[in-house]
Coordinates of C-alpha atoms and ligand atoms in Angstrom, one line a residue:
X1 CA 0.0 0.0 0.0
X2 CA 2.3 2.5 0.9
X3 CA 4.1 2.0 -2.6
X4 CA 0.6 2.5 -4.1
X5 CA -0.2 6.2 -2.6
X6 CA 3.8 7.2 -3.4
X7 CA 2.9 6.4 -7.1
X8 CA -0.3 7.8 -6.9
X9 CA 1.2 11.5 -5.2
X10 CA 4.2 11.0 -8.0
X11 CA 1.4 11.0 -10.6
X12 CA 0.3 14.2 -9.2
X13 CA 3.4 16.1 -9.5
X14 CA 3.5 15.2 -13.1
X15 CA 0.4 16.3 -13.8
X16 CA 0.9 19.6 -12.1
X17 CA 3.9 20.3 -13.9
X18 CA 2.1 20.3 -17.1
X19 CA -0.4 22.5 -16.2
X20 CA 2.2 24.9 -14.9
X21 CA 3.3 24.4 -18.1
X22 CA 0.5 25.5 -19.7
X23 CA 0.6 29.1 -18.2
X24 CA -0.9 28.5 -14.5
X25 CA 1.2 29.5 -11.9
X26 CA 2.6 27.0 -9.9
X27 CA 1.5 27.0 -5.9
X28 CA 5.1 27.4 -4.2
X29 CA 5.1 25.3 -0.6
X30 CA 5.8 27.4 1.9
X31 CA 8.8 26.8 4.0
X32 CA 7.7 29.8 6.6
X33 CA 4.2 30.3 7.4
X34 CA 2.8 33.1 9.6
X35 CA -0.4 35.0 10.5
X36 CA -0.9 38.5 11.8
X37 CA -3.8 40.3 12.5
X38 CA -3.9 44.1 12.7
X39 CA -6.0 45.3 15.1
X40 CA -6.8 48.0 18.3
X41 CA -4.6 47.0 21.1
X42 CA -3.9 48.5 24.3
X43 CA -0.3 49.3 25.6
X44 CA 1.3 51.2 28.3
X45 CA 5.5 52.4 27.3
X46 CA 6.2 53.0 30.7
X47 CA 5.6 49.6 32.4
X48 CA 2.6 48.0 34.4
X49 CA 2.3 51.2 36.2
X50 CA 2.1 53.8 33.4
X51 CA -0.7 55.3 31.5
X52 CA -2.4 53.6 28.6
X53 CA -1.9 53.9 24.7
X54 CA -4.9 52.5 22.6
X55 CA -2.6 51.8 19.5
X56 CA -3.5 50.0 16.4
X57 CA -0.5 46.8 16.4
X58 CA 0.2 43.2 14.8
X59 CA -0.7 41.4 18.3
X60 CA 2.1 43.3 19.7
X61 CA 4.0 46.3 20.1
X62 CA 6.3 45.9 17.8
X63 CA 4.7 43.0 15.9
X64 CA 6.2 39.8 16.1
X65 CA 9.6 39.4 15.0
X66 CA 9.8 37.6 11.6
X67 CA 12.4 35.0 11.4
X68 CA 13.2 32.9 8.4
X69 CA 15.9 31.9 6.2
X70 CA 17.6 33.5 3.2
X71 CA 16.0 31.0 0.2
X72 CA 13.2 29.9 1.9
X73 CA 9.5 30.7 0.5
X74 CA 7.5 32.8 3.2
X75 CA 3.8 32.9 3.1
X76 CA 2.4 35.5 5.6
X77 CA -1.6 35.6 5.9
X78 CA -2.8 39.3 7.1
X79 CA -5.8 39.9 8.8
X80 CA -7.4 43.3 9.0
X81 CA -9.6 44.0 12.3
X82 CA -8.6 47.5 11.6
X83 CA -11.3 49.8 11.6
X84 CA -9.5 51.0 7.9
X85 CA -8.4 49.1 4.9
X86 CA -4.5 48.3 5.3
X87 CA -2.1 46.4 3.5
X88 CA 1.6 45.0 4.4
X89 CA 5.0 46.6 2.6
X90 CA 8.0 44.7 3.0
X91 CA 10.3 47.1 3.7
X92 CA 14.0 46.6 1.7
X93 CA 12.9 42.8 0.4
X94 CA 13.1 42.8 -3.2
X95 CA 10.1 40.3 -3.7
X96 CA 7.4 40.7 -6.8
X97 CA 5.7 43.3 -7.7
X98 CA 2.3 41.9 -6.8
X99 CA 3.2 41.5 -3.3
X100 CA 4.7 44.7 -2.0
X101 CA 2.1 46.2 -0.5
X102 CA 1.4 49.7 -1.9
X103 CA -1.9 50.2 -2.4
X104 CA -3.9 50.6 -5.8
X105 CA -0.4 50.3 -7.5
X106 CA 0.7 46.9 -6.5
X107 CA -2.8 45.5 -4.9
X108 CA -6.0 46.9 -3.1
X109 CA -6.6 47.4 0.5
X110 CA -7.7 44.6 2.4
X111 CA -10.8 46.1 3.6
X112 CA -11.6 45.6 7.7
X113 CA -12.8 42.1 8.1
X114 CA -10.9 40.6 5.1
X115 CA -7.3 39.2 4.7
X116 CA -4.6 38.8 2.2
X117 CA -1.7 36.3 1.5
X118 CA 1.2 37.7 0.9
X119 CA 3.8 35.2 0.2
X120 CA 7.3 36.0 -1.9
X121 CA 10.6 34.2 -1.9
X122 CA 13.6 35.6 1.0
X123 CA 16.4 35.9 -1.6
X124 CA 18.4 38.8 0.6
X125 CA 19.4 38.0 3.9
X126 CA 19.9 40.7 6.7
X127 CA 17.4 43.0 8.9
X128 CA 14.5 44.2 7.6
X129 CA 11.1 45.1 8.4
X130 CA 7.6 45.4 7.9
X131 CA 4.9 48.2 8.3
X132 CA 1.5 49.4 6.5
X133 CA 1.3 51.3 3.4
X134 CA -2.1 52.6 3.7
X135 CA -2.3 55.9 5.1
X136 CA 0.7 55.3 6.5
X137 CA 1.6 58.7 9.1
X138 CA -1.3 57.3 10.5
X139 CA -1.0 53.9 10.7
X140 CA 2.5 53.3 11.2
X141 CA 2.2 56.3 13.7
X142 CA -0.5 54.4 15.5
X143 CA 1.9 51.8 16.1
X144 CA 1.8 49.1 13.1
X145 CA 5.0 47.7 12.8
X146 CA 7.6 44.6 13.1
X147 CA 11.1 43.4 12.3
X148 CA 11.9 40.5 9.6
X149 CA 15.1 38.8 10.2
X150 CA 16.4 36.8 7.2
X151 CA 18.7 35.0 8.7
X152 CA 22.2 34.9 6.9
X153 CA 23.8 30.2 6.3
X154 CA 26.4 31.6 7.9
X155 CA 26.1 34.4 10.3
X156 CA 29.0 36.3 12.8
X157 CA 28.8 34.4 15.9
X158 CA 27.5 36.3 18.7
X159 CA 26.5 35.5 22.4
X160 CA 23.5 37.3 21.6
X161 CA 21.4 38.6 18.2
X162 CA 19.0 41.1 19.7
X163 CA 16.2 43.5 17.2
X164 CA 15.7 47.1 18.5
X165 CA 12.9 48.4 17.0
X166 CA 13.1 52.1 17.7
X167 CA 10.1 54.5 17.6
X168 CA 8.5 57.7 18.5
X169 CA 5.0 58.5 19.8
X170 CA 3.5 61.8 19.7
X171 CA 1.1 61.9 23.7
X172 CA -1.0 63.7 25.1
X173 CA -0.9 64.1 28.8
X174 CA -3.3 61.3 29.2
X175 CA -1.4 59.2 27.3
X176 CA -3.8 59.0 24.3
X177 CA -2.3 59.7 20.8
X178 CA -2.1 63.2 19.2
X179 CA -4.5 63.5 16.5
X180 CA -2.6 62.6 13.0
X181 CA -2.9 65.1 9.8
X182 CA -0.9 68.0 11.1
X183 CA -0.1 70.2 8.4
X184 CA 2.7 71.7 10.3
X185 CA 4.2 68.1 10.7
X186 CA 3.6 68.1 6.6
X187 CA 5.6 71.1 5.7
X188 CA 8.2 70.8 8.2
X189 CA 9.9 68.0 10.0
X190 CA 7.2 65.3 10.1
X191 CA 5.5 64.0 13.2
X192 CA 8.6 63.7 15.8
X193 CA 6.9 61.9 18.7
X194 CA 7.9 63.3 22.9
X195 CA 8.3 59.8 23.6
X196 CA 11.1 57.1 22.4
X197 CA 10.3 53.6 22.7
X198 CA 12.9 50.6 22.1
X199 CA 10.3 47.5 21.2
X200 CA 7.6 49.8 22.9
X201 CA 9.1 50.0 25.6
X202 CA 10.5 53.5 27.1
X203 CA 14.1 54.1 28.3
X204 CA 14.3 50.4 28.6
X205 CA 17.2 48.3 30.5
X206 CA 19.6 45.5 29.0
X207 CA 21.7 43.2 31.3
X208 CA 25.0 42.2 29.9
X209 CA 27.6 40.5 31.1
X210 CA 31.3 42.1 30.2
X211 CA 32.9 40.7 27.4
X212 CA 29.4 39.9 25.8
X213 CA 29.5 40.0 22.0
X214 CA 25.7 41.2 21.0
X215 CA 24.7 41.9 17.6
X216 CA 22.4 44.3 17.4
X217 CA 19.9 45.0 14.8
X218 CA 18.5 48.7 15.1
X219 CA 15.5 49.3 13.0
X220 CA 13.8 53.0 12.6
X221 CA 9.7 52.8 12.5
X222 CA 9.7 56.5 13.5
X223 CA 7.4 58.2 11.1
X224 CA 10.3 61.3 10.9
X225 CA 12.6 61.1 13.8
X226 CA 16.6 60.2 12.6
X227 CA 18.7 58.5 15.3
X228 CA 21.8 59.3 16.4
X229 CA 23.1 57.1 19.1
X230 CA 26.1 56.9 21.1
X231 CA 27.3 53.5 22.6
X232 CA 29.5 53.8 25.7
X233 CA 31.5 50.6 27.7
X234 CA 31.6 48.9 24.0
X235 CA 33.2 48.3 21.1
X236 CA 30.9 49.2 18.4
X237 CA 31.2 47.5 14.9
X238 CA 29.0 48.5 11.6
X239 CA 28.4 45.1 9.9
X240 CA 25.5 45.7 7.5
X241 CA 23.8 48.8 6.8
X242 CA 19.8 48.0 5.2
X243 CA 20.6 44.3 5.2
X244 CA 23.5 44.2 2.8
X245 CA 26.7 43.7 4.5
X246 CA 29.6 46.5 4.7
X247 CA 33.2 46.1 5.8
X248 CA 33.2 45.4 9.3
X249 CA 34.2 49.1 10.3
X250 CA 35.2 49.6 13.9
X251 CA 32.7 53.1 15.2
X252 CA 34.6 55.5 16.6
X253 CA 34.5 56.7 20.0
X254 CA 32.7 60.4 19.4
X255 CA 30.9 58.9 16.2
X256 CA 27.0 58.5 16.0
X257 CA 25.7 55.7 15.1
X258 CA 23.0 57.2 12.2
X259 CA 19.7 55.5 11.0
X260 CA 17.2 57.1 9.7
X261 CA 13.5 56.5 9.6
X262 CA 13.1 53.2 7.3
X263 CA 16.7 52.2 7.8
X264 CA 18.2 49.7 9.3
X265 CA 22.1 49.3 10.7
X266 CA 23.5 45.9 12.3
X267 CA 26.0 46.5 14.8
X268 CA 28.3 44.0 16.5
X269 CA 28.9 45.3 20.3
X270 CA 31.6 44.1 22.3
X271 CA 30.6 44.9 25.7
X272 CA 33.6 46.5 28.0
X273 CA 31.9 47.8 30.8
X274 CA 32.6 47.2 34.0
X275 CA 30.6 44.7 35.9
X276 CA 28.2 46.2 38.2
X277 CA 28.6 49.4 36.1
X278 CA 25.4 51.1 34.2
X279 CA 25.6 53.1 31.4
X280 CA 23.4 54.9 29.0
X281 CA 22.8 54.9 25.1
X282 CA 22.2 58.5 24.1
X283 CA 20.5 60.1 20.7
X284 CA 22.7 63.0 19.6
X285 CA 21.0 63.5 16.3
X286 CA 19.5 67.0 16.8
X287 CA 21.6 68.5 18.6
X288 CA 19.4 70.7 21.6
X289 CA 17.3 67.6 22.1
X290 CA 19.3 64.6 23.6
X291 CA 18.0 62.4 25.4
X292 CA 18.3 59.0 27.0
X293 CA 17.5 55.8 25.1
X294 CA 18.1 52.7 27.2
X295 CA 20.6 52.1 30.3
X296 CA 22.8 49.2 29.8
X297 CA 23.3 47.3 32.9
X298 CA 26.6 45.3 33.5
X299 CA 25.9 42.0 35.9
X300 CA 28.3 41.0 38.7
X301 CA 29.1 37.9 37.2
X302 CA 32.8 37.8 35.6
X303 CA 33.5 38.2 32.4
X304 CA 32.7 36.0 29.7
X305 CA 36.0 35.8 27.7
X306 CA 38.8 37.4 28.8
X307 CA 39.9 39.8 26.3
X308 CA 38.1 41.2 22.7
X309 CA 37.0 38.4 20.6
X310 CA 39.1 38.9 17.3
X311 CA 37.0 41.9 14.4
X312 CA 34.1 40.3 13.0
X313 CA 34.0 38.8 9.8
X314 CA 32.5 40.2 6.4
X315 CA 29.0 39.1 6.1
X316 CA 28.9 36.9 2.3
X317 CA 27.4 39.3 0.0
X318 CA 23.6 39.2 -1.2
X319 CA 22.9 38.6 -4.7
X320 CA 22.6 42.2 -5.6
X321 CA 23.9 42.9 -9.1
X322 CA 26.4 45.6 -9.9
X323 CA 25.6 48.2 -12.0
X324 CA 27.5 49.2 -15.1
X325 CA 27.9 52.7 -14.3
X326 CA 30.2 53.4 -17.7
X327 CA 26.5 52.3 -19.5
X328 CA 24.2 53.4 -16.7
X329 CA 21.4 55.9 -18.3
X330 CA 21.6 59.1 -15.8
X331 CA 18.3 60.9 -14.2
X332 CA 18.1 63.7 -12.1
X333 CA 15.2 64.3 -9.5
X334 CA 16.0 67.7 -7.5
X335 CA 13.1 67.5 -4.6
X336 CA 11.7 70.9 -3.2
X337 CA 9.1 72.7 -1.7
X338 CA 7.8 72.6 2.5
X339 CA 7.8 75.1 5.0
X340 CA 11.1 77.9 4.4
X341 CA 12.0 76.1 0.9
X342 CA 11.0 79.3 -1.2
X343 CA 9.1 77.5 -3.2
X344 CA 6.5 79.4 -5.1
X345 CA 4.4 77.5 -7.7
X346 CA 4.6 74.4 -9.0
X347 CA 2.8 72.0 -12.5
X348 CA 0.4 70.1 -11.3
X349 CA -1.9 67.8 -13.8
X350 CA -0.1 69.8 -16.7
X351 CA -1.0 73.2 -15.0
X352 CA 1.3 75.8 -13.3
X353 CA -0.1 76.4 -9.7
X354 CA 1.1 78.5 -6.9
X355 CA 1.8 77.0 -3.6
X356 CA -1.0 78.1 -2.0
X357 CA -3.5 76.4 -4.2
X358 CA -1.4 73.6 -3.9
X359 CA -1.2 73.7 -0.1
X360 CA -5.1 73.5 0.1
X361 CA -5.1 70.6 -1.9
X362 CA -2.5 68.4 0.7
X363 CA 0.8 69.0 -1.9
X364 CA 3.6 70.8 -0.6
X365 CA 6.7 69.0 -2.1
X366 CA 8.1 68.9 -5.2
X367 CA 10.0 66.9 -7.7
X368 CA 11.5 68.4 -10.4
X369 CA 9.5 71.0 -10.6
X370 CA 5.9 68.7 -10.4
X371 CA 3.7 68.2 -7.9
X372 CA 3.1 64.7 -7.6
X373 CA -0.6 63.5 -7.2
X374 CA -2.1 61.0 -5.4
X375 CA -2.0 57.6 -6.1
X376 CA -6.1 56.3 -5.9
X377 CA -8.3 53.8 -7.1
X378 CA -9.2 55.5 -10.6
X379 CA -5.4 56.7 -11.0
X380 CA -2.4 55.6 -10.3
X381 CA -0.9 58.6 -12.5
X382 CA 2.2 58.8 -14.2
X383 CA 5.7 57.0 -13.7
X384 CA 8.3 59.6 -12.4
X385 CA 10.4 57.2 -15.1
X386 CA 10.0 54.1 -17.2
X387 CA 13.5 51.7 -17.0
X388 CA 14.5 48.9 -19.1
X389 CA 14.5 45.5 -17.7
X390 CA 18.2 44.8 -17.2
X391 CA 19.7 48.4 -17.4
X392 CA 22.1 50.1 -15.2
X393 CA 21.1 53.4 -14.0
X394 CA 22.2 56.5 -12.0
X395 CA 19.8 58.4 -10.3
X396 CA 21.1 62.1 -9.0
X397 CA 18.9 63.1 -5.9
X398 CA 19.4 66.4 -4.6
X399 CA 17.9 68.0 -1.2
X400 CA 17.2 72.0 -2.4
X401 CA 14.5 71.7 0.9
X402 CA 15.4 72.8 4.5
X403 CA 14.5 69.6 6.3
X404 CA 15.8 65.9 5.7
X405 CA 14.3 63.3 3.8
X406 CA 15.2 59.6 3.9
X407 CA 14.3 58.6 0.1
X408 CA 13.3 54.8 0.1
X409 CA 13.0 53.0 -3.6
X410 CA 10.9 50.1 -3.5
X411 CA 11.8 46.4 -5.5
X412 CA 15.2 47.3 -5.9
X413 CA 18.5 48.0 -3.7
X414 CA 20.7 50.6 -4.7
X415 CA 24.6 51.1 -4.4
X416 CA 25.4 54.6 -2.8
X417 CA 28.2 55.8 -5.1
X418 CA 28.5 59.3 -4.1
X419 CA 27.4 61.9 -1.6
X420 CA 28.1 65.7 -2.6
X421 CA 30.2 65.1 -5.4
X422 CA 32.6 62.7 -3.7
X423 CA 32.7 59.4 -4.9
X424 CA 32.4 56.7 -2.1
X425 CA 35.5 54.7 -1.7
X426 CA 33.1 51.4 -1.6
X427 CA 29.7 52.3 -2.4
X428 CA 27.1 51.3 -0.1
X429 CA 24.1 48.8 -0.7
X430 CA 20.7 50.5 0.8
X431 CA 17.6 50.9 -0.3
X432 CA 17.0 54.5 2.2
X433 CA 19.3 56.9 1.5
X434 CA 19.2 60.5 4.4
X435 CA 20.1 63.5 2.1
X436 CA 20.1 66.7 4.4
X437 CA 19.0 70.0 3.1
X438 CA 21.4 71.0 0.2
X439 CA 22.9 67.7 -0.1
X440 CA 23.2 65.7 -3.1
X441 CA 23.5 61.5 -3.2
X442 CA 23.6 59.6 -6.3
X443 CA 22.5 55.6 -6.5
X444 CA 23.1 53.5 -8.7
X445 CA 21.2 49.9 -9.6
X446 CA 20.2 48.0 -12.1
X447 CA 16.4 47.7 -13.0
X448 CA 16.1 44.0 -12.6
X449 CA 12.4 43.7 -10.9
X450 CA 10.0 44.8 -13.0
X451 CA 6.7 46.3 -12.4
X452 CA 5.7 49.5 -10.5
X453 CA 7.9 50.6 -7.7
X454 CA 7.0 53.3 -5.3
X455 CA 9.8 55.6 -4.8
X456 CA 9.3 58.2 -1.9
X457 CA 10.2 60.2 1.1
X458 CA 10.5 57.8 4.5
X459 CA 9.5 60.5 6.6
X460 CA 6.1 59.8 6.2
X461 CA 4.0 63.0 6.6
X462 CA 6.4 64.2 3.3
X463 CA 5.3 61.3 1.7
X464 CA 1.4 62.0 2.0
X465 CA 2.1 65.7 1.2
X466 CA 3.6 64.8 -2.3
X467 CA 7.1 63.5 -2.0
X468 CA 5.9 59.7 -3.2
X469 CA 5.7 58.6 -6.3
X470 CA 6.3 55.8 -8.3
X471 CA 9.2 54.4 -11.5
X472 CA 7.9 52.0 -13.7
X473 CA 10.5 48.9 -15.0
X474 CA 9.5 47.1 -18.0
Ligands
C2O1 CU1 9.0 51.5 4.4 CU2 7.3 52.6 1.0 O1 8.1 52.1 2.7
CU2 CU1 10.9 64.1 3.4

C-alpha cells in the first residue's frame, strides 16, 4: 500500500507540472508560514504602572519578529480587524511586484474584516522590516510595525542577536495619541513623537555580562525622527547597513551611530563595561534635544572571555547585481518645496499652480518641478520614469528643501556611489538613502524587478504631502 499512494502523489506532480506548463502558476510550498492580524490594542510604554496607549499593532507592540531563512518561500496571511483598509510593505525585500504592498499600485486594500496572503521568496538575507502602506503617518504612527530577520547560512557568531525596533510617539498628557494630519508636521519635519520607545518600551534596560559579544539589529519605524546614538562601555562594529553587509568598520568613540526612519544598521557590540557598572545609550542627532535611550546594565558575574574576541567577519554578499555605471542611463530628481524652501508654484496635472493652491489641496513637495498626485483607485498617474528590464542606472537626488528626507526605492537595492560630489570609496548597498538639506547622493542599480515601484520620502507626513511617487520597470 504504501508504494501505491507514493505512485499515486508521483502522478500528481507530473500532472501539475504540465499544467504549470500551460501558463498556471505553480502554488510554491511554503517553507515559513505566519499569521498577523492588525487590530486596536492597548499598551502602556512606561511599564505595568504607566498610563495607557490605545494603538493600532500586529498582536504586539512591535509585531512579532519575523524570522526565516535566506531562500526559503515565506507565506504570511494578514488579517485586517482595523477599523481602515491596510495592507503590508516589506520594507527593503526585493520580492514581486504583486506582493509589496502599496496600495492601488501593487494590490488593493484589504478592507476591515478581510485578509490577504502575501507570500514572496527571501532571496536577501539581513534586517529588515515590515509596516503598512495605507495611510501610513497614521498607521505606522498608531503603532503598526515589526522586524523581519532573514537569517544569513552563515552568520557572525554572537553571544546574543538582539532587534531594536526604535520608535516615536507623539502623547498627550493622558497618554492618548495626538490627532494625526498636522499640516505643520507636513511642511516641516514630520511628526517627531515626545516619547522614544525601544520594542515599545520607554528608556528600557539591558543586562549584559562584560565581554558579551551582542549583535544588534537597530530598525527605525519612526514616522520622521533620525537616530543618532552613542554606545558607551563597547566596542561598536557597523556590519550591515539596510541588510546588505559592509566592511566590518570599527565606530569611533565620538561617532553617532546614524539611522534614519526606514533604515536599518547591524552592529556587533563588544561589551567592556565594568561589571556592576550602568551606562546609557544616548540620541545625539538634533543636537538641543538629547536624550536618554536605554541604560545598559553590567551584571556582577565575571566576564565571559577574557579579552576582545578577534573583528568580525564580512558578512557573504547578497545577490545584488552591480551596475555598469560606464553604460548606466543618468536621471536627475532635484526635490523641493515645504515650510522655508521658497518654493512658489509648482505644475500640477499639466498646469502651473502656486503653492497656496497647492497647499489646500494636501501638496507641498516637489519633484523636479511637479507636484506629484495622489496615487487612488481610478489613478495611479504617471511614472516619475520608465527603466528597461536589465539596465544600469544612476539616479542624482538632490535635497534644495530645509529639512531631511530619507528617500526609500521600492523592488530594488541601490549602491550609494557618491554623496556631494565625492565618490564613495566602496559604495554602499541601501535601499533609504538620508540626504540633508542641500545635499546631493547619487545611487546607482540595475532595473532588474520589474513592475511598479514606489519611490518616496520615508518621513512619512512628506510622503502624504507629495514627496511619493512611483518608476515603472518594463
Ligand atoms: Cu518603508 Cu514605501 O516604505
Ligand atoms: Cu521628506
Amino acid at each position: 500500500m504504501p508504494n501505491l499512494s507514493r505512485r499515486h502523489f508521483m502522478i500528481g506532480t507530473s500532472c501539475f507540472a504540465l499544467t504549470a506548463l500551460a501558463g498556471v502558476p505553480a502554488a510554491r510550498a511554503a517553507e515559513y508560514d505566519s499569521h498577523l492580524v492588525a487590530s486596536p490594542r492597548e499598551v502602556s510604554f512606561f511599564g505595568d504602572q504607566g498610563l495607557a496607549t490605545s494603538v493600532w499593532s500586529y498582536g504586539a507592540t512591535p509585531g512579532p519578529t519575523l524570522r526565516f531563512k535566506q531562500g526559503q518561500n515565506v507565506r504570511i496571511k494578514l488579517s485586517n480587524e482595523l477599523p481602515d483598509p491596510t495592507t503590508v510593505h516589506w520594507h527593503g525585500l526585493r520580492i514581486e511586484n504583486a506582493m509589496d504592498g502599496v496600495p492601488f499600485l501593487n494590490q488593493k486594500p484589504i478592507a476591515p474584516g478581510e485578509s490577504f496572503i502575501y507570500d514572496f521568496l527571501a532571496k536577501d538575507a539581513g534586517t529588515y522590516w515590515y509596516h503598512p502602506h495605507v495611510n501610513s503617518a497614521e498607521q505606522v504612527g498608531r503603532g503598526l510595525s515589526g522586524a523581519i530577520v532573514v537569517e544569513e547560512p552563515e552568520p557572525i557568531v554572537v553571544d546574543r542577536d538582539l532587534v531594536w525596533v526604535v520608535d516615536d510617539w507623539r502623547l498627550r498628557r493622558d497618554g492618548t495619541l495626538a490627532p494625526f494630519d498636522d499640516f505643520h508636521d507636513a511642511t516641516h519635519g514630520g511628526r517627531m513623537g515626545n516619547v522614544v520607545t525601544i520594542n515599545g518600551e520607554a528608556q528600557p534596560r539591558l543586562s549584559v555580562r562584560r565581554g558579551e559579544r551582542i549583535r544588534l539589529r537597530l530598525i527605525n519605524a519612526a514616522n520622521a525622527r533620525v537616530f543618532g546614538l552613542k554606545f558607551p562601555s563597547a566596542d561598536v562594529w557597523r556590519v550591515a547597513v539596510d541588510g546588505h553587509p559592509v566592511d566590518p568598520s570599527q565606530v569611533a568613540g565620538d561617532e553617532l551611530v546614524m539611522v534614519s526612519p526606514g533604515g536599518r544598521i547591524d552592529l556587533i557590540l563588544d561589551m567592556n563595561g565594568e561589571p556592576g557598572e550602568t551606562t546609557i545609550v544616548e540620541d545625539h542627532y538634533y543636537p538641543r534635544y538629547s536624550y536618554v535611550m536605554a541604560e545598559i546594565e553590567y551584571s556582577t558575574d565575571p566576564p565571559i572571555r577574557s579579552g576582545a574576541p578577534a573583528a568580525p567577519k564580512r558578512l557573504a554578499e547578497n545577490p545584488v547585481a552591480i551596475p555598469d555605471l560606464a553604460k548606466a542611463e543618468r536621471h536627475e530628481m532635484l526635490f523641493e518645496g515645504g515650510a522655508m524652501g521658497g518654493l512658489r508654484q509648482a505644475e500640477y496635472k499639466g498646469e502651473v499652480l502656486g503653492l497656496r493652491d497647492l497647499a489646500g489641496m494636501g501638496l507641498v513637495w516637489a519633484v523636479n518641478g511637479k507636484m506629484i498626485p495622489p496615487m487612488t483607485e481610478a489613478d495611479i498617474g504617471s511614472p516619475m520614469l520608465t527603466m528597461e528590464r536589465g539596465k544600469s542606472y544612476v539616479l542624482s537626488w538632490h535635497n534644495k528643501t530645509a529639512f531631511d528626507h530619507p528617500i526609500h526605492l521600492h523592488g530594488h537595492s541601490f549602491h550609494l556611489i557618491s554623496t556631494d560630489g565625492k565618490r564613495l570609496e566602496k559604495p554602499i548597498i541601501m535601499d533609504t538613502v538620508l540626504i540633508q538639506p542641500d545635499q546631493s547622493v547619487e545611487v546607482a542599480f540595475i532595473a532588474d524587478n520589474p513592475g511598479d515601484w514606489a519611490l518616496h520620502c520615508h518621513v512619512l507626513e512628506h510622503a502624504e504631502a507629495g514627496m511619493m511617487g512611483f518608476v515603472r520597470v518594463v
